[in-house]
Structures are given as structure tokens and as C-alpha cells.
Amino acid sequence: MFGSRQRRPAAWLAFLLCLAAAPVSAGAGDCAACRSPLTGVVFSFHDEVTGREAAVCARCRAVRPRCFVCGLPVDTDAPGVLTLPDERVICPRDAVDIVLREEEALRLCAEARDSLERLLSRFLTLPETNVALAIVDRPRLRATLKAVGRERAGHEALGCAGSQLKAGQFQHQITLLNGLPPRWLTATCVHEYAHAWIRENVPPARYRALGGDAEEGFCELLACLYLESLGDTAGRDRLLRNTYTQGQASLFLDAYRRFGLNDIVDWMREGRDAELSAREPDRIRELAR
């Protein structure tokens, strides 16, 4: 069984239901799902791709499945709708962008790992030859999460990493969900590679003392830095809207802006605290030396 603490629940995939509901007159616009004119009560959904609000009619809100990518209701009769074998539904707009071929997914992940390592080469080296990557459907990912004790990681987890120590060397298994948009796939891959780096570079006693939210926050920091290097600030902000690190991801990004990555890496290896402190950000420089 793989030793792993990470979790990627679906907070950043979740749509916000009923953000607003108000009567509108005919001709005030079309429903984002069925394209019919909006009348009566209208519901506002958060589009996870554009970051904007989309108006949806009451019927679509009640009966239509949600797009796995953007979270909006999907008219399954519309041309271009994609239903994956594991029953995820993807709207026509987002279906054209997702990565379906395993070889393409593995290529993108290799490029993302190399890009991040070049970006952070002065501070850390990511594992490479002792990492196995697998691209799987949702049932297989859930089974992997259960195997590593993370079955409660969230209904829409995107990835998982596990590590075993064999003959004095770690062997890492990174499992990623298929059918993701390219940036979601590669940012998730970067996040999971960060878990592998932690297992190899954080001393065992420190690893046991490190808070789970802090570990996730550090991994999310590397994913954010990767997305920033691509100019994808919308993708970075989508990650930061996630609440599953209990604010640690934002604290890590703030610490990066204020102190730099070297201090963060030192804290991960030798810090006195289990988590970063919002009240005392300078404690990131408190090391157990």
C-alpha cells in the first residue's frame, strides 16, 4: 500500500447553486444550458472555466446533469456533448479541449515536470526516474484513493500520489484522472510530484510532524507557480478558491511573495511549526536547528 496523505477534494470543481434568483422579463437573455429565453426565476451558476456567472433557467437547474469541467447544467441533446465511459458529462465548449489520449496526457505531464524543474532548479529537484505515472478513469482513481487510505478525499479528486521505500529508495506512483483540460491535468501532475519531493526530502520526523493541510498547501503552491509561469492567472486563482487546504495554500503563496522559495523549502524540511501561521507569518523562518 502506498503511504500518502494528499487529498484533492472537489471544492474547486464545485459549482455554486442559487447564488442569485430573481424574476426577469422575457427577452432578458438566454439560458446558458438550453439557450431558451429566460423567464420567471433565474439561477446564477459560477462557471469554473471562465470565472464568470452564468444565468440558467429553473428547468435546467432542476433536471440537467452538470458539466464535469465548468459545473454548468448541460443540455445532453445538444451537438458536441461528451459523455465519458465513467459517466462524466462534458459540455460542447469544454469537450473540445480535454485530453483523452493517454500518450498525450503522459507527454503533457513530462513537459510540466521539466518546466517546473527548470523554473525552480535553484531550490529543488523533482523525482523523475523513480516515478510511475498512470492515467485512469474515475472508478480506478477512487480505488487507488481507497488503497492509500484517502477514500474520503472527495468525490471529484483529480489525482493521487503514493510512495514506498524499497531497498533504501523511494518508488512513487502518481495516478491522474483522464479526460481533464490540459492545464488541469498538468497542474494536478505538478501537485502530485510535489508530494513525491516531500517524501524524498523532508526528514521522517519532520514529515510526521508536518500538518496535512500544510503539505497540501505546499503542493498547491508549486502548482500555482507553474500556472503563473504559463501566464494562467485564472487557473491559479481557481486553485486558490479551493478551501480544502484550510487557507494554507494562500499562506504559502503569500510567504513566497514575501520571503522567497528558499525559506519555504527550509521550513518544509526543518520548520518548528506544523502549519504556517496567518497571524505570525515570520515564523516561517523559525527552524529546528
mmCIF file of C-alpha atoms in Angstrom:
data_model
loop_
_atom_site.group_PDB
_atom_site.id
_atom_site.type_symbol
_atom_site.label_atom_id
_atom_site.label_comp_id
_atom_site.label_asym_id
_atom_site.label_seq_id
_atom_site.Cartn_x
_atom_site.Cartn_y
_atom_site.Cartn_z
ATOM 1 C CA MET A 1 0.000 0.000 0.000
ATOM 2 C CA PHE A 2 1.233 3.464 -0.816
ATOM 3 C CA GLY A 3 1.943 5.883 2.008
ATOM 4 C CA SER A 4 0.126 9.101 1.154
ATOM 5 C CA ARG A 5 -1.663 11.942 2.895
ATOM 6 C CA GLN A 6 -2.742 14.033 -0.032
ATOM 7 C CA ARG A 7 -6.287 14.891 -0.855
ATOM 8 C CA ARG A 8 -7.831 16.737 -3.746
ATOM 9 C CA PRO A 9 -11.497 17.170 -3.000
ATOM 10 C CA ALA A 10 -13.726 18.848 -5.481
ATOM 11 C CA ALA A 11 -14.090 22.255 -3.847
ATOM 12 C CA TRP A 12 -12.515 23.940 -6.881
ATOM 13 C CA LEU A 13 -14.758 21.898 -9.231
ATOM 14 C CA ALA A 14 -17.920 22.597 -7.275
ATOM 15 C CA PHE A 15 -20.424 24.987 -8.756
ATOM 16 C CA LEU A 16 -22.314 27.470 -6.591
ATOM 17 C CA LEU A 17 -26.027 26.836 -6.759
ATOM 18 C CA CYS A 18 -28.557 29.575 -6.294
ATOM 19 C CA LEU A 19 -26.111 32.423 -5.955
ATOM 20 C CA ALA A 20 -28.932 34.619 -7.180
ATOM 21 C CA ALA A 21 -32.545 34.011 -8.078
ATOM 22 C CA ALA A 22 -34.808 36.766 -9.288
ATOM 23 C CA PRO A 23 -37.758 37.135 -11.630
ATOM 24 C CA VAL A 24 -36.847 38.538 -15.021
ATOM 25 C CA SER A 25 -38.906 39.533 -18.016
ATOM 26 C CA ALA A 26 -38.986 37.685 -21.323
ATOM 27 C CA GLY A 27 -36.170 38.605 -23.650
ATOM 28 C CA ALA A 28 -33.735 39.345 -20.815
ATOM 29 C CA GLY A 29 -31.314 36.776 -22.212
ATOM 30 C CA ASP A 30 -30.960 33.086 -22.920
ATOM 31 C CA CYS A 31 -30.337 30.181 -20.584
ATOM 32 C CA ALA A 32 -26.661 29.160 -20.630
ATOM 33 C CA ALA A 33 -27.693 25.493 -20.859
ATOM 34 C CA CYS A 34 -30.687 25.155 -23.187
ATOM 35 C CA ARG A 35 -30.390 28.556 -24.927
ATOM 36 C CA SER A 36 -34.088 29.246 -24.428
ATOM 37 C CA PRO A 37 -35.201 32.770 -23.471
ATOM 38 C CA LEU A 38 -35.058 33.296 -19.729
ATOM 39 C CA THR A 39 -38.353 33.890 -17.955
ATOM 40 C CA GLY A 40 -39.511 33.638 -14.372
ATOM 41 C CA VAL A 41 -36.956 32.672 -11.746
ATOM 42 C CA VAL A 42 -33.355 32.590 -12.973
ATOM 43 C CA PHE A 43 -30.463 30.906 -11.197
ATOM 44 C CA SER A 44 -26.878 32.067 -11.325
ATOM 45 C CA PHE A 45 -24.129 29.441 -11.611
ATOM 46 C CA HIS A 46 -20.405 30.003 -11.294
ATOM 47 C CA ASP A 47 -18.566 28.918 -14.454
ATOM 48 C CA GLU A 48 -15.326 27.280 -13.257
ATOM 49 C CA VAL A 49 -13.682 27.822 -16.640
ATOM 50 C CA THR A 50 -14.389 31.484 -17.266
ATOM 51 C CA GLY A 51 -14.774 32.525 -13.628
ATOM 52 C CA ARG A 52 -17.977 34.367 -14.548
ATOM 53 C CA GLU A 53 -21.585 33.890 -13.514
ATOM 54 C CA ALA A 54 -23.989 32.256 -15.977
ATOM 55 C CA ALA A 55 -27.781 32.563 -15.950
ATOM 56 C CA VAL A 56 -29.706 29.278 -16.008
ATOM 57 C CA CYS A 57 -33.437 28.642 -16.202
ATOM 58 C CA ALA A 58 -35.272 26.777 -13.436
ATOM 59 C CA ARG A 59 -35.830 23.658 -15.541
ATOM 60 C CA CYS A 60 -32.170 23.239 -16.466
ATOM 61 C CA ARG A 61 -31.168 23.828 -12.877
ATOM 62 C CA ALA A 62 -33.565 21.100 -11.743
ATOM 63 C CA VAL A 63 -33.127 18.313 -14.290
ATOM 64 C CA ARG A 64 -29.912 18.666 -16.263
ATOM 65 C CA PRO A 65 -26.612 17.000 -15.350
ATOM 66 C CA ARG A 66 -23.657 19.276 -14.562
ATOM 67 C CA CYS A 67 -20.617 19.595 -16.767
ATOM 68 C CA PHE A 68 -17.650 17.951 -15.035
ATOM 69 C CA VAL A 69 -15.384 20.802 -16.124
ATOM 70 C CA CYS A 70 -17.321 24.054 -15.770
ATOM 71 C CA GLY A 71 -20.091 22.955 -13.399
ATOM 72 C CA LEU A 72 -22.931 24.391 -15.512
ATOM 73 C CA PRO A 73 -26.032 22.349 -16.428
ATOM 74 C CA VAL A 74 -25.671 20.557 -19.765
ATOM 75 C CA ASP A 75 -28.307 20.063 -22.448
ATOM 76 C CA THR A 76 -27.432 16.456 -23.307
ATOM 77 C CA ASP A 77 -29.320 16.709 -26.615
ATOM 78 C CA ALA A 78 -27.027 19.475 -27.881
ATOM 79 C CA PRO A 79 -24.448 18.505 -30.519
ATOM 80 C CA GLY A 80 -20.926 18.051 -29.213
ATOM 81 C CA VAL A 81 -21.831 16.943 -25.686
ATOM 82 C CA LEU A 82 -19.403 14.274 -24.487
ATOM 83 C CA THR A 83 -20.261 11.531 -22.022
ATOM 84 C CA LEU A 84 -17.214 9.608 -20.859
ATOM 85 C CA PRO A 85 -17.380 5.865 -20.079
ATOM 86 C CA ASP A 86 -17.312 6.677 -16.339
ATOM 87 C CA GLU A 87 -20.464 8.808 -16.861
ATOM 88 C CA ARG A 88 -18.866 12.232 -16.551
ATOM 89 C CA VAL A 89 -20.736 14.677 -18.802
ATOM 90 C CA ILE A 90 -18.808 17.485 -20.501
ATOM 91 C CA CYS A 91 -20.446 20.387 -22.329
ATOM 92 C CA PRO A 92 -19.619 21.065 -26.007
ATOM 93 C CA ARG A 93 -17.461 24.104 -25.207
ATOM 94 C CA ASP A 94 -15.219 22.212 -22.788
ATOM 95 C CA ALA A 95 -15.269 18.873 -24.623
ATOM 96 C CA VAL A 96 -13.064 20.200 -27.428
ATOM 97 C CA ASP A 97 -10.224 20.924 -25.005
ATOM 98 C CA ILE A 98 -9.978 17.862 -22.782
ATOM 99 C CA VAL A 99 -7.141 15.329 -23.032
ATOM 100 C CA LEU A 100 -8.446 11.861 -23.898
ATOM 101 C CA ARG A 101 -5.410 10.008 -25.264
ATOM 102 C CA GLU A 102 -3.102 8.510 -22.649
ATOM 103 C CA GLU A 103 0.039 9.174 -24.662
ATOM 104 C CA GLU A 104 -0.833 12.860 -24.936
ATOM 105 C CA ALA A 105 -1.538 13.058 -21.204
ATOM 106 C CA LEU A 106 1.810 11.462 -20.355
ATOM 107 C CA ARG A 107 3.618 13.802 -22.746
ATOM 108 C CA LEU A 108 1.989 16.867 -21.194
ATOM 109 C CA CYS A 109 2.874 15.659 -17.701
ATOM 110 C CA ALA A 110 6.514 15.107 -18.644
ATOM 111 C CA GLU A 111 6.677 18.603 -20.112
ATOM 112 C CA ALA A 112 5.062 20.079 -16.984
ATOM 113 C CA ARG A 113 7.546 18.338 -14.695
ATOM 114 C CA ASP A 114 10.506 19.540 -16.757
ATOM 115 C CA SER A 115 9.104 23.071 -16.949
ATOM 116 C CA LEU A 116 8.648 23.273 -13.186
ATOM 117 C CA GLU A 117 12.104 21.895 -12.501
ATOM 118 C CA ARG A 118 13.684 24.476 -14.786
ATOM 119 C CA LEU A 119 11.684 27.178 -13.043
ATOM 120 C CA LEU A 120 12.745 26.052 -9.549
ATOM 121 C CA SER A 121 16.138 24.483 -10.301
ATOM 122 C CA ARG A 122 17.932 26.657 -7.731
ATOM 123 C CA PHE A 123 15.741 25.364 -4.935
ATOM 124 C CA LEU A 124 14.704 21.768 -5.546
ATOM 125 C CA THR A 125 14.979 18.790 -7.882
ATOM 126 C CA LEU A 126 11.878 16.756 -8.581
ATOM 127 C CA PRO A 127 11.975 12.955 -8.674
ATOM 128 C CA GLU A 128 11.966 11.512 -12.175
ATOM 129 C CA THR A 129 13.335 8.018 -12.816
ATOM 130 C CA ASN A 130 11.635 6.506 -9.754
ATOM 131 C CA VAL A 131 8.160 7.812 -10.606
ATOM 132 C CA ALA A 132 5.473 5.820 -12.406
ATOM 133 C CA LEU A 133 2.585 7.742 -13.960
ATOM 134 C CA ALA A 134 -0.840 6.273 -14.639
ATOM 135 C CA ILE A 135 -3.808 7.938 -16.357
ATOM 136 C CA VAL A 136 -7.046 6.316 -15.228
ATOM 137 C CA ASP A 137 -10.807 6.730 -15.195
ATOM 138 C CA ARG A 138 -12.778 7.814 -12.153
ATOM 139 C CA PRO A 139 -13.538 4.341 -10.689
ATOM 140 C CA ARG A 140 -9.856 3.361 -10.840
ATOM 141 C CA LEU A 141 -8.787 6.625 -9.255
ATOM 142 C CA ARG A 142 -11.281 6.128 -6.457
ATOM 143 C CA ALA A 143 -9.960 2.604 -5.914
ATOM 144 C CA THR A 144 -6.421 3.980 -5.695
ATOM 145 C CA LEU A 145 -7.501 6.637 -3.211
ATOM 146 C CA LYS A 146 -9.125 3.929 -1.104
ATOM 147 C CA ALA A 147 -5.957 1.818 -1.267
ATOM 148 C CA VAL A 148 -3.856 4.655 0.142
ATOM 149 C CA GLY A 149 -6.422 5.499 2.789
ATOM 150 C CA ARG A 150 -7.770 8.568 1.023
ATOM 151 C CA GLU A 151 -11.240 7.325 0.081
ATOM 152 C CA ARG A 152 -12.718 10.444 1.669
ATOM 153 C CA ALA A 153 -10.514 12.694 -0.478
ATOM 154 C CA GLY A 154 -13.508 13.978 -2.360
ATOM 155 C CA HIS A 155 -15.980 12.821 -4.990
ATOM 156 C CA GLU A 156 -14.113 14.517 -7.801
ATOM 157 C CA ALA A 157 -10.476 14.024 -6.825
ATOM 158 C CA LEU A 158 -8.190 14.631 -9.796
ATOM 159 C CA GLY A 159 -5.079 12.803 -8.688
ATOM 160 C CA CYS A 160 -3.241 10.835 -6.065
ATOM 161 C CA ALA A 161 0.388 10.105 -5.202
ATOM 162 C CA GLY A 162 1.764 7.297 -3.090
ATOM 163 C CA SER A 163 5.300 6.385 -2.055
ATOM 164 C CA GLN A 164 7.039 3.213 -0.914
ATOM 165 C CA LEU A 165 10.571 2.851 0.391
ATOM 166 C CA LYS A 166 12.260 -0.125 -1.281
ATOM 167 C CA ALA A 167 15.891 -1.052 -0.761
ATOM 168 C CA GLY A 168 16.629 2.413 0.541
ATOM 169 C CA GLN A 169 14.990 4.259 -2.367
ATOM 170 C CA PHE A 170 11.524 5.701 -2.715
ATOM 171 C CA GLN A 171 9.285 4.472 -5.504
ATOM 172 C CA HIS A 172 6.455 6.851 -6.326
ATOM 173 C CA GLN A 173 3.171 6.136 -8.071
ATOM 174 C CA ILE A 174 1.261 9.127 -9.418
ATOM 175 C CA THR A 175 -2.272 8.433 -10.608
ATOM 176 C CA LEU A 176 -4.150 11.103 -12.544
ATOM 177 C CA LEU A 177 -7.726 11.298 -13.762
ATOM 178 C CA ASN A 178 -8.223 11.160 -17.513
ATOM 179 C CA GLY A 179 -10.448 13.481 -19.527
ATOM 180 C CA LEU A 180 -9.175 16.734 -17.997
ATOM 181 C CA PRO A 181 -8.413 20.074 -19.659
ATOM 182 C CA PRO A 182 -4.638 20.321 -20.310
ATOM 183 C CA ARG A 183 -3.932 22.902 -17.581
ATOM 184 C CA TRP A 184 -5.974 20.976 -15.008
ATOM 185 C CA LEU A 185 -4.068 17.816 -15.876
ATOM 186 C CA THR A 186 -0.610 19.365 -15.728
ATOM 187 C CA ALA A 187 -1.269 21.427 -12.592
ATOM 188 C CA THR A 188 -2.550 18.280 -10.868
ATOM 189 C CA CYS A 189 0.551 16.422 -12.030
ATOM 190 C CA VAL A 190 2.787 19.150 -10.584
ATOM 191 C CA HIS A 191 0.868 18.955 -7.302
ATOM 192 C CA GLU A 192 1.419 15.203 -7.078
ATOM 193 C CA TYR A 193 5.112 15.490 -7.996
ATOM 194 C CA ALA A 194 5.418 17.889 -5.056
ATOM 195 C CA HIS A 195 4.172 15.127 -2.756
ATOM 196 C CA ALA A 196 6.905 12.861 -4.124
ATOM 197 C CA TRP A 197 9.502 15.580 -3.494
ATOM 198 C CA ILE A 198 8.298 15.903 0.096
ATOM 199 C CA ARG A 199 8.666 12.190 0.796
ATOM 200 C CA GLU A 200 12.229 12.212 -0.539
ATOM 201 C CA ASN A 201 13.424 15.475 1.004
ATOM 202 C CA VAL A 202 11.588 16.034 4.266
ATOM 203 C CA PRO A 203 13.161 14.089 7.165
ATOM 204 C CA PRO A 204 10.865 11.374 8.614
ATOM 205 C CA ALA A 205 10.412 13.071 11.995
ATOM 206 C CA ARG A 206 9.567 16.376 10.328
ATOM 207 C CA TYR A 207 7.228 14.635 7.893
ATOM 208 C CA ARG A 208 5.310 13.066 10.773
ATOM 209 C CA ALA A 209 5.016 16.455 12.485
ATOM 210 C CA LEU A 210 4.030 18.357 9.346
ATOM 211 C CA GLY A 211 0.341 19.163 9.164
ATOM 212 C CA GLY A 212 -1.642 17.604 6.343
ATOM 213 C CA ASP A 213 -3.064 20.971 5.291
ATOM 214 C CA ALA A 214 0.464 22.416 5.157
ATOM 215 C CA GLU A 215 1.643 19.559 2.957
ATOM 216 C CA GLU A 216 -1.259 20.157 0.602
ATOM 217 C CA GLY A 217 -0.633 23.902 0.705
ATOM 218 C CA PHE A 218 2.995 23.467 -0.360
ATOM 219 C CA CYS A 219 1.960 21.188 -3.225
ATOM 220 C CA GLU A 220 -0.658 23.692 -4.304
ATOM 221 C CA LEU A 221 1.965 26.461 -4.160
ATOM 222 C CA LEU A 222 4.100 24.639 -6.746
ATOM 223 C CA ALA A 223 1.021 24.143 -8.927
ATOM 224 C CA CYS A 224 0.253 27.870 -8.639
ATOM 225 C CA LEU A 225 3.824 28.827 -9.557
ATOM 226 C CA TYR A 226 3.666 26.511 -12.544
ATOM 227 C CA LEU A 227 0.420 28.093 -13.757
ATOM 228 C CA GLU A 228 1.816 31.582 -13.190
ATOM 229 C CA SER A 229 4.838 30.685 -15.337
ATOM 230 C CA LEU A 230 2.369 29.986 -18.158
ATOM 231 C CA GLY A 231 0.538 33.258 -17.593
ATOM 232 C CA ASP A 232 -2.532 31.333 -16.415
ATOM 233 C CA THR A 233 -3.567 33.542 -13.516
ATOM 234 C CA ALA A 234 -7.187 32.408 -13.899
ATOM 235 C CA GLY A 235 -6.080 28.828 -13.321
ATOM 236 C CA ARG A 236 -4.025 29.893 -10.322
ATOM 237 C CA ASP A 237 -6.982 31.765 -8.867
ATOM 238 C CA ARG A 238 -9.189 28.709 -9.396
ATOM 239 C CA LEU A 239 -6.786 26.679 -7.265
ATOM 240 C CA LEU A 240 -6.698 29.355 -4.577
ATOM 241 C CA ARG A 241 -10.506 29.356 -4.359
ATOM 242 C CA ASN A 242 -10.152 25.814 -3.091
ATOM 243 C CA THR A 243 -10.883 25.572 0.623
ATOM 244 C CA TYR A 244 -9.518 22.090 1.276
ATOM 245 C CA THR A 245 -6.102 23.314 2.500
ATOM 246 C CA GLN A 246 -7.873 25.460 5.122
ATOM 247 C CA GLY A 247 -6.119 28.563 3.825
ATOM 248 C CA GLN A 248 -2.602 27.086 3.799
ATOM 249 C CA ALA A 249 -2.239 27.395 0.011
ATOM 250 C CA SER A 250 -2.813 31.147 0.157
ATOM 251 C CA LEU A 251 -0.428 31.470 3.107
ATOM 252 C CA PHE A 252 2.262 29.620 1.174
ATOM 253 C CA LEU A 253 1.793 31.900 -1.814
ATOM 254 C CA ASP A 254 1.957 34.953 0.451
ATOM 255 C CA ALA A 255 5.132 33.575 2.046
ATOM 256 C CA TYR A 256 6.622 33.022 -1.397
ATOM 257 C CA ARG A 257 5.963 36.652 -2.337
ATOM 258 C CA ARG A 258 7.428 37.906 0.949
ATOM 259 C CA PHE A 259 10.299 35.563 1.735
ATOM 260 C CA GLY A 260 11.031 33.542 -1.402
ATOM 261 C CA LEU A 261 11.051 29.826 -2.101
ATOM 262 C CA ASN A 262 14.326 29.089 -0.313
ATOM 263 C CA ASP A 263 12.823 29.988 3.075
ATOM 264 C CA ILE A 264 9.758 27.885 2.287
ATOM 265 C CA VAL A 265 11.856 24.850 1.362
ATOM 266 C CA ASP A 266 13.890 25.264 4.578
ATOM 267 C CA TRP A 267 10.665 25.442 6.594
ATOM 268 C CA MET A 268 9.297 22.297 4.952
ATOM 269 C CA ARG A 269 12.464 20.440 5.936
ATOM 270 C CA GLU A 270 13.176 21.939 9.349
ATOM 271 C CA GLY A 271 10.338 24.185 10.471
ATOM 272 C CA ARG A 272 9.231 24.268 14.081
ATOM 273 C CA ASP A 273 5.519 24.525 13.328
ATOM 274 C CA ALA A 274 3.114 22.044 11.784
ATOM 275 C CA GLU A 275 1.450 24.735 9.650
ATOM 276 C CA LEU A 276 2.012 28.295 8.511
ATOM 277 C CA SER A 277 0.534 30.984 10.728
ATOM 278 C CA ALA A 278 -1.646 33.766 9.339
ATOM 279 C CA ARG A 279 -1.062 35.818 12.487
ATOM 280 C CA GLU A 280 2.700 35.280 12.618
ATOM 281 C CA PRO A 281 3.951 34.871 9.048
ATOM 282 C CA ASP A 282 7.552 35.451 10.150
ATOM 283 C CA ARG A 283 7.515 32.113 11.950
ATOM 284 C CA ILE A 284 8.316 30.519 8.622
ATOM 285 C CA ARG A 285 11.905 31.428 9.492
ATOM 286 C CA GLU A 286 11.737 29.555 12.807
ATOM 287 C CA LEU A 287 13.768 26.391 12.145
ATOM 288 C CA ALA A 288 14.565 23.490 14.445
ATOM 289 C CA ARG A 289 18.337 23.760 14.001
#
